Every structure is written in structure tokens, then in C-alpha cells.
Amino acid sequence: MAPISEPPINVKLLLIGNSSVGKSSLLLRFSDEQWLPEDEASATIGVDFRVHKMDVKGKKVKLSIWDTAGQERFRTITSSYYRGAQGIILVYDVSNRETFDALPRWYSELETYVSDSVVKIVVGNKVDKEYSRQVPTQEAQQFAERMGSLFVEASAKTAVGVREAFRNVVERIIDTPELWGNAAGSKGDAAKRGAKAPASNSTGGVMPGNIDLSAQEQSEGGCSC
Ligand code: GDP
């Protein structure tokens, strides 16, 4: 058990992947234990983050988990979105082959912005739709292995695999102290910033798409290092 006075380790996770694979739904399920019916879900689109506290391997961890806000629809995820991230959750939809085939493109984008040591997990969402599965588990697992990433199948709808996905990433991050020590995550000057929780007393938020998050980070004091 960590001493009470020990400050939490700030960890920033990002969700990426094609539109409609279930990123927002996974975030809601994990953080709020909530599931919005399919017809209501599209109304929630907007940059969304959640702050979530957990104990991992005897350490207090303050997770800030960022959703893309639908920026991916315009193929313009801003570089600042990636800044300071220690973990990336790449989501595809097991019932939609195209979303799995898009993963290499997502990897090449994130290679531009984050260092190799950043922990990645491939999450095959919507396993409750087994009847319309288009991506075999084994194929996805082998792909994730080739990419040096963790892998899990999940369903935001039934909650299967969701906790496991987030916990596995955080455990791997805690096992990699260089990710949460003085220099963390991103390439370039961003590497010096470390993770920055959005606001110390907040548990989440919604912002319009395509916002420059670097401006927001600065307005909150910028560096947590
Ligand atoms: P995003 O664009 O990647 O953030 O995807 P959303 O979270 O907005 O989800 C897109 C659609 O997929 C919505 O209609 C959700 O209700 C639905 N959805 C998300 N996760 C699941 C899941 O695990 N199972 C099923 N059946 N539908 C899901």
C-alpha cells in the first residue's frame, strides 16, 4: 500500500481508431460504468476526457483518458493530442474489417508523434456482435504482437474486456518507469512535459472538435514535471 502522502502518478492515455468503432463508448463504460443505447450514442460526440483514479501495483495512478472528439472523421488529429501520452489504445470494430485494416495507418501516424516506449494496446471492440464478426481473434492477436502491442477483445456494450484493456495498459506503463519519470512519452519538446491531467478537481469534460489541446495545457500551467 502506498503512503498517503505519496502523490499519484499522472498517466495520460489516448483512444484512437476509426470513427464509430466505439472509442467514446469504451471510455464511458470504463470511467462511468455507463452504456448509452445505440441511438443516443452519436449525440455524445465531442472531445471528451475522463479522469480516473486507480491503484496499480501498490501505486496511486491518476489517469486522464482522452477521446478524439470525432477529429478522426476529418483525418486531422492534431499533433498536440498525442503530447505527453504514455499509453495508446487503438480501437477497431471486430464486425467491421475496414476498421481493422486501418490500424497500420494509425500506427504510422502515432509513430510520428510518440516514442517507441509508449505502451500500445489493440482493442477489438463489439465482441457482442459475434454473429457478424469480420476479424478473427487470432489474426488480430498476431498483428498486435507484430506491432509490439498488447491485445484484448472487448465490448463496451456488455463490459467484457473493458477493465482488462485499461488495466493492462496502465500496468505496463507502471512497469516502465521511464514513461512516468522526468522525461516521458512524446517525441520532441513534448517529451519533457510528462502527463498532464486536465484539471485537478475535474472528472471529465467535453470540448468542441479540433481544439488545440496544447493551448489548454498551457492555460493550466503546462508542465507537471
Ligand atoms: P466512436 O466514434 O469510436 O467514439 O464510437 P461510439 O462510441 O460513438 O460508438 C459508435 C456506435 O457503435 C454507437 O452506436 C455505439 O452505441 C456503438 N457501439 C459502441 N461500442 C459497442 C459495442 O461494444 N457493441 C455494440 N454492439 N455497439 C457498440
PDB file of N, CA and C and ligand atoms in Angstrom, residues 17-26 35-42 44-45 67-68 70 72 91 93 125-129 131 154-158, ligand 1:
ATOM      1  N   GLY A  17      -8.496   5.451 -33.424  1.00  0.00           N
ATOM      2  CA  GLY A  17      -9.125   4.448 -34.266  1.00  0.00           C
ATOM      3  C   GLY A  17     -10.204   5.117 -35.096  1.00  0.00           C
ATOM      4  N   ASN A  18     -10.689   4.384 -36.085  1.00  0.00           N
ATOM      5  CA  ASN A  18     -11.692   4.961 -36.992  1.00  0.00           C
ATOM      6  C   ASN A  18     -12.938   5.423 -36.244  1.00  0.00           C
ATOM      7  N   SER A  19     -13.663   6.254 -36.912  1.00  0.00           N
ATOM      8  CA  SER A  19     -14.937   6.733 -36.392  1.00  0.00           C
ATOM      9  C   SER A  19     -15.891   5.556 -36.173  1.00  0.00           C
ATOM     10  N   SER A  20     -16.654   5.608 -35.125  1.00  0.00           N
ATOM     11  CA  SER A  20     -17.725   4.637 -34.828  1.00  0.00           C
ATOM     12  C   SER A  20     -17.270   3.251 -34.374  1.00  0.00           C
ATOM     13  N   VAL A  21     -15.988   3.102 -34.064  1.00  0.00           N
ATOM     14  CA  VAL A  21     -15.545   1.794 -33.571  1.00  0.00           C
ATOM     15  C   VAL A  21     -15.923   1.595 -32.104  1.00  0.00           C
ATOM     16  N   GLY A  22     -16.265   2.708 -31.432  1.00  0.00           N
ATOM     17  CA  GLY A  22     -16.710   2.595 -30.041  1.00  0.00           C
ATOM     18  C   GLY A  22     -15.764   3.212 -29.023  1.00  0.00           C
ATOM     19  N   LYS A  23     -14.960   4.172 -29.435  1.00  0.00           N
ATOM     20  CA  LYS A  23     -13.989   4.793 -28.516  1.00  0.00           C
ATOM     21  C   LYS A  23     -14.706   5.497 -27.358  1.00  0.00           C
ATOM     22  N   SER A  24     -15.668   6.343 -27.713  1.00  0.00           N
ATOM     23  CA  SER A  24     -16.399   7.067 -26.656  1.00  0.00           C
ATOM     24  C   SER A  24     -17.138   6.084 -25.756  1.00  0.00           C
ATOM     25  N   SER A  25     -17.676   5.051 -26.360  1.00  0.00           N
ATOM     26  CA  SER A  25     -18.432   4.072 -25.579  1.00  0.00           C
ATOM     27  C   SER A  25     -17.521   3.310 -24.610  1.00  0.00           C
ATOM     28  N   LEU A  26     -16.310   2.987 -25.053  1.00  0.00           N
ATOM     29  CA  LEU A  26     -15.367   2.305 -24.159  1.00  0.00           C
ATOM     30  C   LEU A  26     -14.979   3.211 -22.995  1.00  0.00           C
ATOM     31  N   TRP A  35     -23.528   2.754 -20.302  1.00  0.00           N
ATOM     32  CA  TRP A  35     -23.696   2.374 -21.712  1.00  0.00           C
ATOM     33  C   TRP A  35     -24.871   3.156 -22.258  1.00  0.00           C
ATOM     34  N   LEU A  36     -24.621   3.921 -23.316  1.00  0.00           N
ATOM     35  CA  LEU A  36     -25.722   4.663 -23.923  1.00  0.00           C
ATOM     36  C   LEU A  36     -26.319   3.823 -25.039  1.00  0.00           C
ATOM     37  N   PRO A  37     -27.622   3.734 -25.110  1.00  0.00           N
ATOM     38  CA  PRO A  37     -28.225   2.994 -26.214  1.00  0.00           C
ATOM     39  C   PRO A  37     -27.709   3.521 -27.553  1.00  0.00           C
ATOM     40  N   GLU A  38     -27.620   2.610 -28.522  1.00  0.00           N
ATOM     41  CA  GLU A  38     -27.015   2.938 -29.815  1.00  0.00           C
ATOM     42  C   GLU A  38     -27.547   4.237 -30.411  1.00  0.00           C
ATOM     43  N   ASP A  39     -28.855   4.452 -30.328  1.00  0.00           N
ATOM     44  CA  ASP A  39     -29.417   5.633 -30.985  1.00  0.00           C
ATOM     45  C   ASP A  39     -29.069   6.937 -30.260  1.00  0.00           C
ATOM     46  N   GLU A  40     -28.648   6.846 -29.006  1.00  0.00           N
ATOM     47  CA  GLU A  40     -28.262   8.057 -28.278  1.00  0.00           C
ATOM     48  C   GLU A  40     -26.773   8.340 -28.385  1.00  0.00           C
ATOM     49  N   ALA A  41     -26.003   7.303 -28.730  1.00  0.00           N
ATOM     50  CA  ALA A  41     -24.550   7.418 -28.633  1.00  0.00           C
ATOM     51  C   ALA A  41     -23.989   8.503 -29.528  1.00  0.00           C
ATOM     52  N   SER A  42     -24.529   8.649 -30.741  1.00  0.00           N
ATOM     53  CA  SER A  42     -23.927   9.606 -31.673  1.00  0.00           C
ATOM     54  C   SER A  42     -24.049  11.038 -31.166  1.00  0.00           C
ATOM     55  N   THR A  44     -23.318  12.062 -28.344  1.00  0.00           N
ATOM     56  CA  THR A  44     -22.292  12.372 -27.341  1.00  0.00           C
ATOM     57  C   THR A  44     -20.976  12.812 -27.960  1.00  0.00           C
ATOM     58  N   ILE A  45     -20.881  12.785 -29.274  1.00  0.00           N
ATOM     59  CA  ILE A  45     -19.599  13.075 -29.907  1.00  0.00           C
ATOM     60  C   ILE A  45     -19.138  14.479 -29.559  1.00  0.00           C
ATOM     61  N   ASP A  67     -10.437  11.115 -25.515  1.00  0.00           N
ATOM     62  CA  ASP A  67     -11.129  10.626 -26.712  1.00  0.00           C
ATOM     63  C   ASP A  67     -10.893  11.650 -27.828  1.00  0.00           C
ATOM     64  N   THR A  68     -10.994  11.200 -29.056  1.00  0.00           N
ATOM     65  CA  THR A  68     -10.615  12.077 -30.181  1.00  0.00           C
ATOM     66  C   THR A  68     -11.634  13.150 -30.526  1.00  0.00           C
ATOM     67  N   GLY A  70     -14.096  12.844 -32.370  1.00  0.00           N
ATOM     68  CA  GLY A  70     -14.530  12.748 -33.757  1.00  0.00           C
ATOM     69  C   GLY A  70     -13.586  13.436 -34.730  1.00  0.00           C
ATOM     70  N   GLU A  72     -11.103  12.241 -35.981  1.00  0.00           N
ATOM     71  CA  GLU A  72     -10.664  11.267 -36.979  1.00  0.00           C
ATOM     72  C   GLU A  72     -11.535  11.282 -38.222  1.00  0.00           C
ATOM     73  N   VAL A  91      -8.334   1.266 -31.247  1.00  0.00           N
ATOM     74  CA  VAL A  91      -9.596   0.526 -31.261  1.00  0.00           C
ATOM     75  C   VAL A  91     -10.039   0.233 -32.696  1.00  0.00           C
ATOM     76  N   ASP A  93     -13.284  -2.304 -34.758  1.00  0.00           N
ATOM     77  CA  ASP A  93     -14.581  -2.959 -34.548  1.00  0.00           C
ATOM     78  C   ASP A  93     -14.480  -4.368 -35.155  1.00  0.00           C
ATOM     79  N   ASN A 125     -13.190  -4.074 -30.404  1.00  0.00           N
ATOM     80  CA  ASN A 125     -14.435  -3.785 -29.687  1.00  0.00           C
ATOM     81  C   ASN A 125     -15.638  -4.445 -30.386  1.00  0.00           C
ATOM     82  N   LYS A 126     -16.740  -4.488 -29.689  1.00  0.00           N
ATOM     83  CA  LYS A 126     -18.026  -5.009 -30.174  1.00  0.00           C
ATOM     84  C   LYS A 126     -18.035  -6.531 -30.307  1.00  0.00           C
ATOM     85  N   VAL A 127     -17.349  -7.233 -29.405  1.00  0.00           N
ATOM     86  CA  VAL A 127     -17.381  -8.705 -29.471  1.00  0.00           C
ATOM     87  C   VAL A 127     -18.768  -9.267 -29.190  1.00  0.00           C
ATOM     88  N   ASP A 128     -19.656  -8.445 -28.667  1.00  0.00           N
ATOM     89  CA  ASP A 128     -21.042  -8.935 -28.507  1.00  0.00           C
ATOM     90  C   ASP A 128     -21.685  -9.209 -29.866  1.00  0.00           C
ATOM     91  N   LYS A 129     -21.097  -8.673 -30.937  1.00  0.00           N
ATOM     92  CA  LYS A 129     -21.633  -8.922 -32.285  1.00  0.00           C
ATOM     93  C   LYS A 129     -20.908 -10.097 -32.943  1.00  0.00           C
ATOM     94  N   TYR A 131     -21.928 -12.731 -34.089  1.00  0.00           N
ATOM     95  CA  TYR A 131     -22.638 -13.216 -35.282  1.00  0.00           C
ATOM     96  C   TYR A 131     -22.208 -12.479 -36.554  1.00  0.00           C
ATOM     97  N   ALA A 154     -13.045  -6.787 -26.613  1.00  0.00           N
ATOM     98  CA  ALA A 154     -13.893  -6.172 -25.597  1.00  0.00           C
ATOM     99  C   ALA A 154     -15.263  -5.830 -26.171  1.00  0.00           C
ATOM    100  N   SER A 155     -16.138  -5.458 -25.270  1.00  0.00           N
ATOM    101  CA  SER A 155     -17.430  -4.917 -25.688  1.00  0.00           C
ATOM    102  C   SER A 155     -17.820  -3.806 -24.721  1.00  0.00           C
ATOM    103  N   ALA A 156     -17.946  -2.610 -25.257  1.00  0.00           N
ATOM    104  CA  ALA A 156     -18.421  -1.506 -24.412  1.00  0.00           C
ATOM    105  C   ALA A 156     -19.859  -1.775 -24.005  1.00  0.00           C
ATOM    106  N   LYS A 157     -20.554  -2.532 -24.823  1.00  0.00           N
ATOM    107  CA  LYS A 157     -21.968  -2.795 -24.550  1.00  0.00           C
ATOM    108  C   LYS A 157     -22.150  -3.747 -23.355  1.00  0.00           C
ATOM    109  N   THR A 158     -21.406  -4.856 -23.356  1.00  0.00           N
ATOM    110  CA  THR A 158     -21.566  -5.833 -22.266  1.00  0.00           C
ATOM    111  C   THR A 158     -20.520  -5.662 -21.165  1.00  0.00           C
TER     112      THR A 158
HETATM  113  P1  GDP B   1     -16.525   6.374 -31.682  1.00  0.00           P
HETATM  114  O1  GDP B   1     -16.891   7.210 -32.880  1.00  0.00           O
HETATM  115  O2  GDP B   1     -15.360   5.480 -31.988  1.00  0.00           O
HETATM  116  O3  GDP B   1     -16.339   7.161 -30.420  1.00  0.00           O
HETATM  117  O4  GDP B   1     -17.756   5.354 -31.442  1.00  0.00           O
HETATM  118  P2  GDP B   1     -19.016   5.498 -30.475  1.00  0.00           P
HETATM  119  O5  GDP B   1     -18.620   5.198 -29.060  1.00  0.00           O
HETATM  120  O6  GDP B   1     -19.695   6.800 -30.734  1.00  0.00           O
HETATM  121  O7  GDP B   1     -19.901   4.268 -30.975  1.00  0.00           O
HETATM  122  C1  GDP B   1     -20.359   4.195 -32.323  1.00  0.00           C
HETATM  123  C2  GDP B   1     -21.564   3.293 -32.369  1.00  0.00           C
HETATM  124  O8  GDP B   1     -21.197   1.963 -32.025  1.00  0.00           O
HETATM  125  C3  GDP B   1     -22.663   3.713 -31.388  1.00  0.00           C
HETATM  126  O9  GDP B   1     -23.921   3.480 -31.997  1.00  0.00           O
HETATM  127  C4  GDP B   1     -22.461   2.770 -30.217  1.00  0.00           C
HETATM  128  O10 GDP B   1     -23.654   2.532 -29.499  1.00  0.00           O
HETATM  129  C5  GDP B   1     -21.968   1.504 -30.922  1.00  0.00           C
HETATM  130  N1  GDP B   1     -21.100   0.689 -30.064  1.00  0.00           N
HETATM  131  C6  GDP B   1     -20.028   1.103 -29.364  1.00  0.00           C
HETATM  132  N2  GDP B   1     -19.475   0.099 -28.686  1.00  0.00           N
HETATM  133  C7  GDP B   1     -20.225  -1.007 -28.950  1.00  0.00           C
HETATM  134  C8  GDP B   1     -20.169  -2.376 -28.531  1.00  0.00           C
HETATM  135  O11 GDP B   1     -19.316  -2.826 -27.769  1.00  0.00           O
HETATM  136  N3  GDP B   1     -21.140  -3.212 -29.059  1.00  0.00           N
HETATM  137  C9  GDP B   1     -22.100  -2.782 -29.903  1.00  0.00           C
HETATM  138  N4  GDP B   1     -22.987  -3.662 -30.342  1.00  0.00           N
HETATM  139  N5  GDP B   1     -22.183  -1.493 -30.320  1.00  0.00           N
HETATM  140  C10 GDP B   1     -21.258  -0.625 -29.851  1.00  0.00           C
END
